[in-house]
mmCIF file of C-alpha atoms and ligand atoms in Angstrom:
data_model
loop_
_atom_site.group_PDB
_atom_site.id
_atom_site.type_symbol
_atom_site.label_atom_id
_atom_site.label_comp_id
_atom_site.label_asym_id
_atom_site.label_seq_id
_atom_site.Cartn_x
_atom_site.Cartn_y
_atom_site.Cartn_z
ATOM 1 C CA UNK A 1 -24.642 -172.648 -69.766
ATOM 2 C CA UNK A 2 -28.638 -172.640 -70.008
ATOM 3 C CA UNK A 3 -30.623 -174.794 -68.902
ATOM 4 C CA UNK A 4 -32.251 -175.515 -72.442
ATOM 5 C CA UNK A 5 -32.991 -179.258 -72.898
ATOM 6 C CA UNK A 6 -32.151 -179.830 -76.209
ATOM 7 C CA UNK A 7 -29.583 -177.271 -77.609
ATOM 8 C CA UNK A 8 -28.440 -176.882 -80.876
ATOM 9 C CA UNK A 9 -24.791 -178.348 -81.772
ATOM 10 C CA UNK A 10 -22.716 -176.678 -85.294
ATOM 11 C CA UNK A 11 -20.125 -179.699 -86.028
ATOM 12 C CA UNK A 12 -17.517 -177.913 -87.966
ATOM 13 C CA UNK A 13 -16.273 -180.693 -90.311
ATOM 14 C CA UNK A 14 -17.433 -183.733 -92.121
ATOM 15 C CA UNK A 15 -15.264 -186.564 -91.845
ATOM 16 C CA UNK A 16 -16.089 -189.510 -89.713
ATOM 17 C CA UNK A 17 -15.793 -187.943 -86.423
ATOM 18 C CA UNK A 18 -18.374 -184.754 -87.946
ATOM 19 C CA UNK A 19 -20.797 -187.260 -88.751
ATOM 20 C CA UNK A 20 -20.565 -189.602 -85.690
ATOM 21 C CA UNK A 21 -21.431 -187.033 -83.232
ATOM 22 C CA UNK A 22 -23.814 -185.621 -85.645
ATOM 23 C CA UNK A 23 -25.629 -188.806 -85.805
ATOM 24 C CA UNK A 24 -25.946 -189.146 -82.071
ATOM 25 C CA UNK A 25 -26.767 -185.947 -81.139
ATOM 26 C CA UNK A 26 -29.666 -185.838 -83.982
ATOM 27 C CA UNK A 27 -30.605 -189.602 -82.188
ATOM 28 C CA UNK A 28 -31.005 -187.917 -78.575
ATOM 29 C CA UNK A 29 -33.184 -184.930 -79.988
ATOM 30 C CA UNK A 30 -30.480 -182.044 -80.446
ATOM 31 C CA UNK A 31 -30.652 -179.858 -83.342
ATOM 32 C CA UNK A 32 -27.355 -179.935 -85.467
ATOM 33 C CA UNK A 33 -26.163 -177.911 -87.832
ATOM 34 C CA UNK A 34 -23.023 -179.370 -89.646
ATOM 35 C CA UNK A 35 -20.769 -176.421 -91.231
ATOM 36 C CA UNK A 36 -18.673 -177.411 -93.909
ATOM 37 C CA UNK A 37 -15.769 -175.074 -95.811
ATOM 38 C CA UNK A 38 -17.765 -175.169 -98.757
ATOM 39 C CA UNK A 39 -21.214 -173.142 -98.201
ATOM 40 C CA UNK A 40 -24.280 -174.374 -99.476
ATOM 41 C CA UNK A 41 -25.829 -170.967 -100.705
ATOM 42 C CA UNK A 42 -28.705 -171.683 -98.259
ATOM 43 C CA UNK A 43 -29.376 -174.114 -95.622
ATOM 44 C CA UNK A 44 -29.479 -177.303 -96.658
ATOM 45 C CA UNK A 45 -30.755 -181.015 -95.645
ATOM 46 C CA UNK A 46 -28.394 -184.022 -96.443
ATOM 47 C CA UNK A 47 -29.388 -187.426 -95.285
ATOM 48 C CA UNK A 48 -26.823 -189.214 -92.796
ATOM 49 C CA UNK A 49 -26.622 -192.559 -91.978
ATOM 50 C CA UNK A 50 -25.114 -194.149 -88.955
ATOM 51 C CA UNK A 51 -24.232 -197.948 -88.943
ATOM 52 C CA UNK A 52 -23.283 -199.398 -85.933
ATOM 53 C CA UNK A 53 -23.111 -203.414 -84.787
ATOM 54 C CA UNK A 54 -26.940 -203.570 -83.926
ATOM 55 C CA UNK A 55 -29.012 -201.371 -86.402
ATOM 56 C CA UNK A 56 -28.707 -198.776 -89.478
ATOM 57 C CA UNK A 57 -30.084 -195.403 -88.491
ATOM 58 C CA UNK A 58 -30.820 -192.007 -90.818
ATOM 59 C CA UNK A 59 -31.447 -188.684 -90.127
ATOM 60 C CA UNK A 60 -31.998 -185.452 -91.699
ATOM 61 C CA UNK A 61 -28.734 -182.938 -91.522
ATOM 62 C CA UNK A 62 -28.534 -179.620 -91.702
ATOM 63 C CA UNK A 63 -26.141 -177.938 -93.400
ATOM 64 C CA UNK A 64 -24.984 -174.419 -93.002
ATOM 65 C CA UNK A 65 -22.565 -171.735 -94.287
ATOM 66 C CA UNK A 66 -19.975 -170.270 -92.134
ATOM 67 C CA UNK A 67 -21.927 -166.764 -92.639
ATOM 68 C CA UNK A 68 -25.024 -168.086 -91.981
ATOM 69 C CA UNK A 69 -25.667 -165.503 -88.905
ATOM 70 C CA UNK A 70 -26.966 -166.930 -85.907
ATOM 71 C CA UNK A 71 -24.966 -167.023 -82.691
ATOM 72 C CA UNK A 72 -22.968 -170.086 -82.150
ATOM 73 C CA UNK A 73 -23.233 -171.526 -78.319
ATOM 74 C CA UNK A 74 -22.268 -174.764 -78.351
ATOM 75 C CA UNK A 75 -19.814 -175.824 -81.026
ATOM 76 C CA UNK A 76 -18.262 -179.214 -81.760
ATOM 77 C CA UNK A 77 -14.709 -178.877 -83.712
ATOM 78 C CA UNK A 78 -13.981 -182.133 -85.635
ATOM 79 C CA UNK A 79 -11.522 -180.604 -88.182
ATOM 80 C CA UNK A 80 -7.377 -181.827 -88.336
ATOM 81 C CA UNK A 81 -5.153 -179.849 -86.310
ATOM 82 C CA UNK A 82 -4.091 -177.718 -88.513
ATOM 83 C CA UNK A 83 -7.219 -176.827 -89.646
ATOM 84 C CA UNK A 84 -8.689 -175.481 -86.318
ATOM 85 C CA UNK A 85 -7.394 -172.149 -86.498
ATOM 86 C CA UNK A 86 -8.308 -171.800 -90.567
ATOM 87 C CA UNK A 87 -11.870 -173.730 -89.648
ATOM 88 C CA UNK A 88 -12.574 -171.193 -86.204
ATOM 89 C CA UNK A 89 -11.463 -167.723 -87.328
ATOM 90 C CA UNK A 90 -13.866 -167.310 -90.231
ATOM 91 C CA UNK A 91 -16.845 -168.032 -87.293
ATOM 92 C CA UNK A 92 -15.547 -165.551 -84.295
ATOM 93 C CA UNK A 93 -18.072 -163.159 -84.957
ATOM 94 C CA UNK A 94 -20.801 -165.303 -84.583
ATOM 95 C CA UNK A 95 -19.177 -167.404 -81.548
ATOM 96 C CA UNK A 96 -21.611 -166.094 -78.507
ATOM 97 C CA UNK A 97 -19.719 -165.290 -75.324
ATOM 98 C CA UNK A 98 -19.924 -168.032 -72.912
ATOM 99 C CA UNK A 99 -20.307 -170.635 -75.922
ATOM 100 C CA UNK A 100 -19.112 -173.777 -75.514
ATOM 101 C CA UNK A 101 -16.398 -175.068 -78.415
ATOM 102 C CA UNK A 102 -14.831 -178.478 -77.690
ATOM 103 C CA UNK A 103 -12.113 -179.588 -80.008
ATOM 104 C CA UNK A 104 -11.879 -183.070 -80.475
ATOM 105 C CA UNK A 105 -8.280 -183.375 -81.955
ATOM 106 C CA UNK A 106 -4.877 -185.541 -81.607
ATOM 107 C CA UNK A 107 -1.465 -183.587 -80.853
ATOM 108 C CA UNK A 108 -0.878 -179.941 -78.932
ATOM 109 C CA UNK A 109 -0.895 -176.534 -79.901
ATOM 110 C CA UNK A 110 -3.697 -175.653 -81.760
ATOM 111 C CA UNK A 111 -5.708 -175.379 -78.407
ATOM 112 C CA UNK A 112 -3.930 -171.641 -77.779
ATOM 113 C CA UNK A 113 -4.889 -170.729 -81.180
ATOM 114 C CA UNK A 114 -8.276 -171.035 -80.568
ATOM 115 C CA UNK A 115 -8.333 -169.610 -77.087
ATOM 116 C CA UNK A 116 -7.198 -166.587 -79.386
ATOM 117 C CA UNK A 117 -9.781 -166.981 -81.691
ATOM 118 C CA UNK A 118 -12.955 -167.234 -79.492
ATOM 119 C CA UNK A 119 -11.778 -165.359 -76.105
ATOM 120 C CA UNK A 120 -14.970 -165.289 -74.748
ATOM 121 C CA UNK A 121 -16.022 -168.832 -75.236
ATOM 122 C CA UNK A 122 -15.728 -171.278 -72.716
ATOM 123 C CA UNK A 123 -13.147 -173.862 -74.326
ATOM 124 C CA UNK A 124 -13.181 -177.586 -74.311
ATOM 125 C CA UNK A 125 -10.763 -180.417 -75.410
ATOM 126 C CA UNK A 126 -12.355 -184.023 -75.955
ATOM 127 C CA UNK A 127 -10.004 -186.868 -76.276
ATOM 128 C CA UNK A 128 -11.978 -190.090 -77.700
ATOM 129 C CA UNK A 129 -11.374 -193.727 -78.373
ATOM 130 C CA UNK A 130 -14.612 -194.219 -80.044
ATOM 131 C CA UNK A 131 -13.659 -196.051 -83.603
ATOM 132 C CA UNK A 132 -15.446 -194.489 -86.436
ATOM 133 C CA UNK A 133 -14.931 -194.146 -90.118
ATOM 134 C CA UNK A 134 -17.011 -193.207 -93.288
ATOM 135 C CA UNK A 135 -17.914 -195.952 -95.786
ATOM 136 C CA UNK A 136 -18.972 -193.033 -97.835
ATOM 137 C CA UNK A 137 -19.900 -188.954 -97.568
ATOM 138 C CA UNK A 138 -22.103 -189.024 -94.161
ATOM 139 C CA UNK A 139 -22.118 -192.560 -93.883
ATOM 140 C CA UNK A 140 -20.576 -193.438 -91.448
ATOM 141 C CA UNK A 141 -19.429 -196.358 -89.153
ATOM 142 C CA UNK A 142 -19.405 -197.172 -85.410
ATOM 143 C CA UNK A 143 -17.216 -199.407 -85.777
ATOM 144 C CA UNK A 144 -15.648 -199.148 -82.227
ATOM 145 C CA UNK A 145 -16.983 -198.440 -78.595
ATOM 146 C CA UNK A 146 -15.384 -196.148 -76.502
ATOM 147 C CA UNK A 147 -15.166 -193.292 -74.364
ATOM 148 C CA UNK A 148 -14.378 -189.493 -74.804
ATOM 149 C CA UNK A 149 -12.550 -187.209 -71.912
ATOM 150 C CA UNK A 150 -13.923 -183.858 -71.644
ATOM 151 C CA UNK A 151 -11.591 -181.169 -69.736
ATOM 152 C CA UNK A 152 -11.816 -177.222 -69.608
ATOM 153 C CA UNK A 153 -8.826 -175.926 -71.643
ATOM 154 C CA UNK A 154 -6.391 -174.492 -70.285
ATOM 155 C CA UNK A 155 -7.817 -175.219 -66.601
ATOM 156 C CA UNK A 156 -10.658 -177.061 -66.024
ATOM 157 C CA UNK A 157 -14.080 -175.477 -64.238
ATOM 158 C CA UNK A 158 -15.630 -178.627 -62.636
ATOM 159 C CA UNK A 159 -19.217 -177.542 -62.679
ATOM 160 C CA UNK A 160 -19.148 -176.391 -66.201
ATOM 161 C CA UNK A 161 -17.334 -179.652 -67.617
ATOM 162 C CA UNK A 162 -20.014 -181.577 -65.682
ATOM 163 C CA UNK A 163 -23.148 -179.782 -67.383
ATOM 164 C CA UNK A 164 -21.714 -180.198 -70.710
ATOM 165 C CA UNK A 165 -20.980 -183.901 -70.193
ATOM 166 C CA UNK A 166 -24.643 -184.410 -68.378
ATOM 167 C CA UNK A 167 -25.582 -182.873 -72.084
ATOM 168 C CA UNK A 168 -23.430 -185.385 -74.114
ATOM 169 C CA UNK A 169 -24.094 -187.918 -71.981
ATOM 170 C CA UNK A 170 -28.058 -187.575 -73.310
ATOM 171 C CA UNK A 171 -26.584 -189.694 -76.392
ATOM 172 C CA UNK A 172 -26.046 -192.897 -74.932
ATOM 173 C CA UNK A 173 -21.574 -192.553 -75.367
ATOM 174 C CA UNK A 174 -19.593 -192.899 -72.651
ATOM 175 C CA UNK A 175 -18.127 -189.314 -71.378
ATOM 176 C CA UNK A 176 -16.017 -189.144 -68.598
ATOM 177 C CA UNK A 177 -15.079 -185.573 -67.080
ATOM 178 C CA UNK A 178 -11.569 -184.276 -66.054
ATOM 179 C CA UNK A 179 -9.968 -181.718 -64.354
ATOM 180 C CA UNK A 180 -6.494 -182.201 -65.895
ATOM 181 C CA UNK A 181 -7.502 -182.083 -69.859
ATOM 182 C CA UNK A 182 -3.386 -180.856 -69.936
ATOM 183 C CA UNK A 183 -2.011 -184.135 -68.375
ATOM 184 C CA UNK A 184 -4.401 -186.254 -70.806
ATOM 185 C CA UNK A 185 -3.386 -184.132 -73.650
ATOM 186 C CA UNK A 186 0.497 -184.814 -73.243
ATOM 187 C CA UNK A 187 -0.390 -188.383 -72.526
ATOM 188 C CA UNK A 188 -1.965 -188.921 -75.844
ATOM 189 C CA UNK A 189 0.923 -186.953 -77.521
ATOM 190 C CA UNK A 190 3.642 -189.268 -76.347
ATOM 191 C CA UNK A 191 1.394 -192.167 -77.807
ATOM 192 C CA UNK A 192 0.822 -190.240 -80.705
ATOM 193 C CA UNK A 193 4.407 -189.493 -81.145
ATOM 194 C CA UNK A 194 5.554 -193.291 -80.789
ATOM 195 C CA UNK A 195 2.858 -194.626 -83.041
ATOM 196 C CA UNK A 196 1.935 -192.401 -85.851
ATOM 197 C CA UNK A 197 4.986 -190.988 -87.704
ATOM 198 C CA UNK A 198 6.647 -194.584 -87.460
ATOM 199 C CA UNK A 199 3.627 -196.775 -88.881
ATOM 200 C CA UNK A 200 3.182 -193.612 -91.448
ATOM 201 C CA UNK A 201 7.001 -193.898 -92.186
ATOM 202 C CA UNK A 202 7.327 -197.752 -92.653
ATOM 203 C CA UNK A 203 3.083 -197.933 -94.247
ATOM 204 C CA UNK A 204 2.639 -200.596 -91.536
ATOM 205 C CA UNK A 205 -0.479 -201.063 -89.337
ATOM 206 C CA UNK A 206 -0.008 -200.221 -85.497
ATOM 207 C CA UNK A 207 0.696 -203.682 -84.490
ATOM 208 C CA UNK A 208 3.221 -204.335 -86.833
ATOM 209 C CA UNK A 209 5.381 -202.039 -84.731
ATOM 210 C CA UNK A 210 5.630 -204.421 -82.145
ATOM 211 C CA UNK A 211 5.769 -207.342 -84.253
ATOM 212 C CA UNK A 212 8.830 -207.681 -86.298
ATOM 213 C CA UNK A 213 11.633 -206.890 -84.581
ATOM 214 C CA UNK A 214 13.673 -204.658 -86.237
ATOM 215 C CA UNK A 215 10.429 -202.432 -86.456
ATOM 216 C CA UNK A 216 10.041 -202.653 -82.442
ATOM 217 C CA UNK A 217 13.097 -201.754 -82.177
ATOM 218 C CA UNK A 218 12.937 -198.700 -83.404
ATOM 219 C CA UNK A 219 9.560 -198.307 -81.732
ATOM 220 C CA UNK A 220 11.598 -198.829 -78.218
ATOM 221 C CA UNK A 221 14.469 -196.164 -79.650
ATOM 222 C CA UNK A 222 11.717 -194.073 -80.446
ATOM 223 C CA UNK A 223 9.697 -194.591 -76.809
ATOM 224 C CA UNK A 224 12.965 -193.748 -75.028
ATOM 225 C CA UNK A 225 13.989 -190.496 -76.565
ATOM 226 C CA UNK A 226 10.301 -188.906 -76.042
ATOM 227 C CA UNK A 227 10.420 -190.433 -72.247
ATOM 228 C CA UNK A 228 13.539 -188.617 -71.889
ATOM 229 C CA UNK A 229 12.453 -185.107 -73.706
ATOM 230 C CA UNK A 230 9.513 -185.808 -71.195
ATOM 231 C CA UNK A 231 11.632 -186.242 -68.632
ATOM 232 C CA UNK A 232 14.025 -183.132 -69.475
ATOM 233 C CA UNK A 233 10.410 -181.158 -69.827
ATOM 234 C CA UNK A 234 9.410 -181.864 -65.917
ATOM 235 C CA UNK A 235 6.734 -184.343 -66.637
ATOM 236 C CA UNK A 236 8.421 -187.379 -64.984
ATOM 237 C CA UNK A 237 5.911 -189.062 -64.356
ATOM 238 C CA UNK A 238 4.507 -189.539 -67.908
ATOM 239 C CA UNK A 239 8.029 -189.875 -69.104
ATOM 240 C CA UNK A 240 7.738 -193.759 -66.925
ATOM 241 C CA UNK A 241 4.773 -194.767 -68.862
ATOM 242 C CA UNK A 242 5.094 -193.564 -72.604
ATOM 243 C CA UNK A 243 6.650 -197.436 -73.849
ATOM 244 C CA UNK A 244 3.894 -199.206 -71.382
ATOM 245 C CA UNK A 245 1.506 -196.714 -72.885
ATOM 246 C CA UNK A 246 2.712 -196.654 -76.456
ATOM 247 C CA UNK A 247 2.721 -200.372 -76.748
ATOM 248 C CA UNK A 248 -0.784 -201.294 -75.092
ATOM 249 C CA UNK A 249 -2.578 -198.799 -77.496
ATOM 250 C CA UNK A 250 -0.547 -200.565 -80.579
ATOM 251 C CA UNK A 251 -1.598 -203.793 -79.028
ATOM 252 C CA UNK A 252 -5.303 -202.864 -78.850
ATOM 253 C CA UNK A 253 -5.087 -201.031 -82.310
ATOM 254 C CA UNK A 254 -3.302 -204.088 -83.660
ATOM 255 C CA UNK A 255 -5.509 -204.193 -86.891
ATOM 256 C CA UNK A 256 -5.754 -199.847 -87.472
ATOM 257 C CA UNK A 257 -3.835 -197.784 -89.921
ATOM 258 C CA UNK A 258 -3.135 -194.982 -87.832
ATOM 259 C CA UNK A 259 -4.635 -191.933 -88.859
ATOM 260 C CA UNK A 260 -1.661 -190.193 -90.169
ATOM 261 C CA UNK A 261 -0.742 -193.151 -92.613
ATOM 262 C CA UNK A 262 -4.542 -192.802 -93.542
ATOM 263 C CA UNK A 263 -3.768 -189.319 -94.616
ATOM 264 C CA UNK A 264 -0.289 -189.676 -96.399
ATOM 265 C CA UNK A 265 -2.146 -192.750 -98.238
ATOM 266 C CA UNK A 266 -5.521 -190.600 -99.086
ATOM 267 C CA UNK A 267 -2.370 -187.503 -100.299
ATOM 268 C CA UNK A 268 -3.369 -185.288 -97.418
ATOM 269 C CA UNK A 269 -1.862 -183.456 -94.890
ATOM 270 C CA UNK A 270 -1.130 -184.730 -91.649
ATOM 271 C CA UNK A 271 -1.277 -183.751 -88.044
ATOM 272 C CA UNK A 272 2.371 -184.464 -87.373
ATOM 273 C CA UNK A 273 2.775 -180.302 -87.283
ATOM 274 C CA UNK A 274 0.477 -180.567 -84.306
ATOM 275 C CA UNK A 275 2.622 -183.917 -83.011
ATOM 276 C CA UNK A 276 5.834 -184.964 -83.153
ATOM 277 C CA UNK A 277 6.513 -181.127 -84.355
ATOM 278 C CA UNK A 278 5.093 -179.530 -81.205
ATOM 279 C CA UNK A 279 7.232 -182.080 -79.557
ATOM 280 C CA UNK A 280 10.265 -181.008 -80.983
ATOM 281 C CA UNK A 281 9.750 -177.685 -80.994
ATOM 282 C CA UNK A 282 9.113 -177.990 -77.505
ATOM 283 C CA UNK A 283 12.641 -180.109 -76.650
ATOM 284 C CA UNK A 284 14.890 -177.765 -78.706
ATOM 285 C CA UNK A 285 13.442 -174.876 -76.518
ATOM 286 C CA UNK A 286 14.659 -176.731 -73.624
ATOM 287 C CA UNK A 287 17.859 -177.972 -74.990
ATOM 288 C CA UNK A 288 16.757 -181.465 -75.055
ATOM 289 C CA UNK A 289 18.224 -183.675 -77.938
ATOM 290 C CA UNK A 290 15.523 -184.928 -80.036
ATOM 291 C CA UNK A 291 16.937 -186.507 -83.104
ATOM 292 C CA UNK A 292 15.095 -189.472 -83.627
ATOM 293 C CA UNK A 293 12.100 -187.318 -83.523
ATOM 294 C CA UNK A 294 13.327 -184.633 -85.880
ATOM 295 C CA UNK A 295 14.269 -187.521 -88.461
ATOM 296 C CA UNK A 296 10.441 -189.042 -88.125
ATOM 297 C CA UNK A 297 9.190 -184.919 -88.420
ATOM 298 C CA UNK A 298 11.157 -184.351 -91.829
ATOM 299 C CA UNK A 299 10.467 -187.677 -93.119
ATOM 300 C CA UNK A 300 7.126 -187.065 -92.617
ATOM 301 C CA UNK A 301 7.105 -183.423 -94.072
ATOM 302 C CA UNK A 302 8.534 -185.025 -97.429
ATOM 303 C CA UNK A 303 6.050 -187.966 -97.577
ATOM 304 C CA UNK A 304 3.263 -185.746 -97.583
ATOM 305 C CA UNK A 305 1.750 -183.462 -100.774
ATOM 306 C CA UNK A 306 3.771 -180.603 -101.623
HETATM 307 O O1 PAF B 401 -4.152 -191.230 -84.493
HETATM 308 C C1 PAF B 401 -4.430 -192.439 -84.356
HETATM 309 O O2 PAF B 401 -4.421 -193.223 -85.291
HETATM 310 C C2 PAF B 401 -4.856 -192.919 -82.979
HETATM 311 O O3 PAF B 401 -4.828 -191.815 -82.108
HETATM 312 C C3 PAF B 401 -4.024 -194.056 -82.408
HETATM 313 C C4 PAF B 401 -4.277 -194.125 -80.922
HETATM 314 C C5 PAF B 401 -2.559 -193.917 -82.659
HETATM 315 C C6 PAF B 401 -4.532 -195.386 -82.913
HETATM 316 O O4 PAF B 401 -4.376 -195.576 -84.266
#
């Protein structure tokens, strides 16, 4: 990485995430470029407006077409899951060797495609609690303060992980560095796999899962079969902590609609490929039963658009 001050950052998407980091990058004197699946036929300037608790902020955005030319080095993916790979491989050629891309998804998988994709980049995953969502196109909310883990993917390069969080760290969020990014990964699948498909399947909020009990019932059912494909998969000592895990993030994200119930209500696609699929696919490779998960997976699969 150079030791430019004030880089410029392409955010590939444009949902709340996109425009979040957009917002505070633009706020801490990076230039962004925000590349979106449908090309303007030029650059182009949109106004974006971030609200958060103490004041209402706008910038000037750039956007940019996919072909637009210039090398990429330092790349911010907040597409789905499943749109990584479809989002990334149109880009390679203009990906600049050593670049840094840091996808900022939920679930596990994708990462290896885009290791494919961009060999010679230097790849990141970010996990975030940072709450966030658009009151309208690139408008968008802080509506939640927390903090994103940055790791090297697949093994994490100290040094390097620390310069690009000194860099993110320029806009005022909280970013902590690790060298595990894998343990934290499989961590926030077994929460994503407890939570997501079951408050998609039942249209509940997260903390209705632990309140009515026939609901938390099947959210303990469901937190003791992943602990055990966990378990069966060598990671014992995640397998302990997915229910204590499961059930403090429902507890603090009483009030939120996961994001997977966001998408089945908004008729999109969902991550759960990328989730409880990986996580299955992973168990019947092993020989694990996984049947509670594989029920959640194809109900799932038929809730969402054809
Ligand atoms: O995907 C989500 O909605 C979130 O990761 C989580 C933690 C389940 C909270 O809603």
């Amino acid at each position: 990485m150079t030791a430019n001050p004030a880089p410029t950052w392409h955010i590939l998407g444009s949902g709340s995430m996109a425009c979040l980091w957009s917002a505070y990058l633009l706020a801490s004197g990076h230039t962004v470029r925000m590349i979106r699946r449908e090309p303007p036929p030029r650059a182009e300037y949109h106004e974006l407006v971030l609200e958060t608790a103490a004041a209402v902020r706008e910038f000037q955005l750039t956007l940019e077409a996919r072909d637009a030319g210039d090398p990429l080095t330092r790349l911010l993916v907040c597409t789905k899951a499943h749109e990584v790979s479809g989002a990334l491989r149109p880009l390679a050629p203009r990906i600049a060797t050593d670049a840094c891309v840091v996808l900022l998804q939920n679930g596990i998988g994708f990462q290896d495609e885009a290791a494919r994709i961009a060999p010679r980049a230097q790849l990141y995953c970010a996990l975030t609690t940072e709450g966030a969502y658009l009151k309208a196109p690139f408008r968008v909310r802080h509506a939640g303060i927390g903090h994103t883990l940055v790791g090297g993917y697949p093994a994490g390069d100290l040094t390097r992980t620390g310069q690009l969080a000194t860099e993110l760290r320029a806009t005022g969020l909280e970013i902590r560095v690790t060298t595990a990014i894998d343990s934290a990964l499989w961590r926030k699948l077994a929460v994503n796999c407890a939570i997501n498909p079951l408050s998609a399947a039942h249209g509940c909020s997260n903390g209705a899962l632990l309140d009515e009990p026939a609901r938390h019932a099947e959210f303990l059912a469901l937190c003791r079969e992943i602990s055990a494909i966990l378990q069966g998969l060598g990671r014992n000592e995640l397998a302990l902590e997915v229910e204590a895990d499961a059930t403090a993030v429902a507890r603090a994200t009483a009030h939120n609609r996961s994001s997977m119930l966001q998408d089945l209500d908004a008729g999109k696609r969902t991550e759960i490929e990328y989730i409880t699929g990986f996580l299955c696919r992973q168990a019947h490779l092993a020989g694990i039963a996984s049947p509670r998960n594989d029920a959640l997976y194809a109900r799932i699969r038929a809730l969402e658009p054809a």
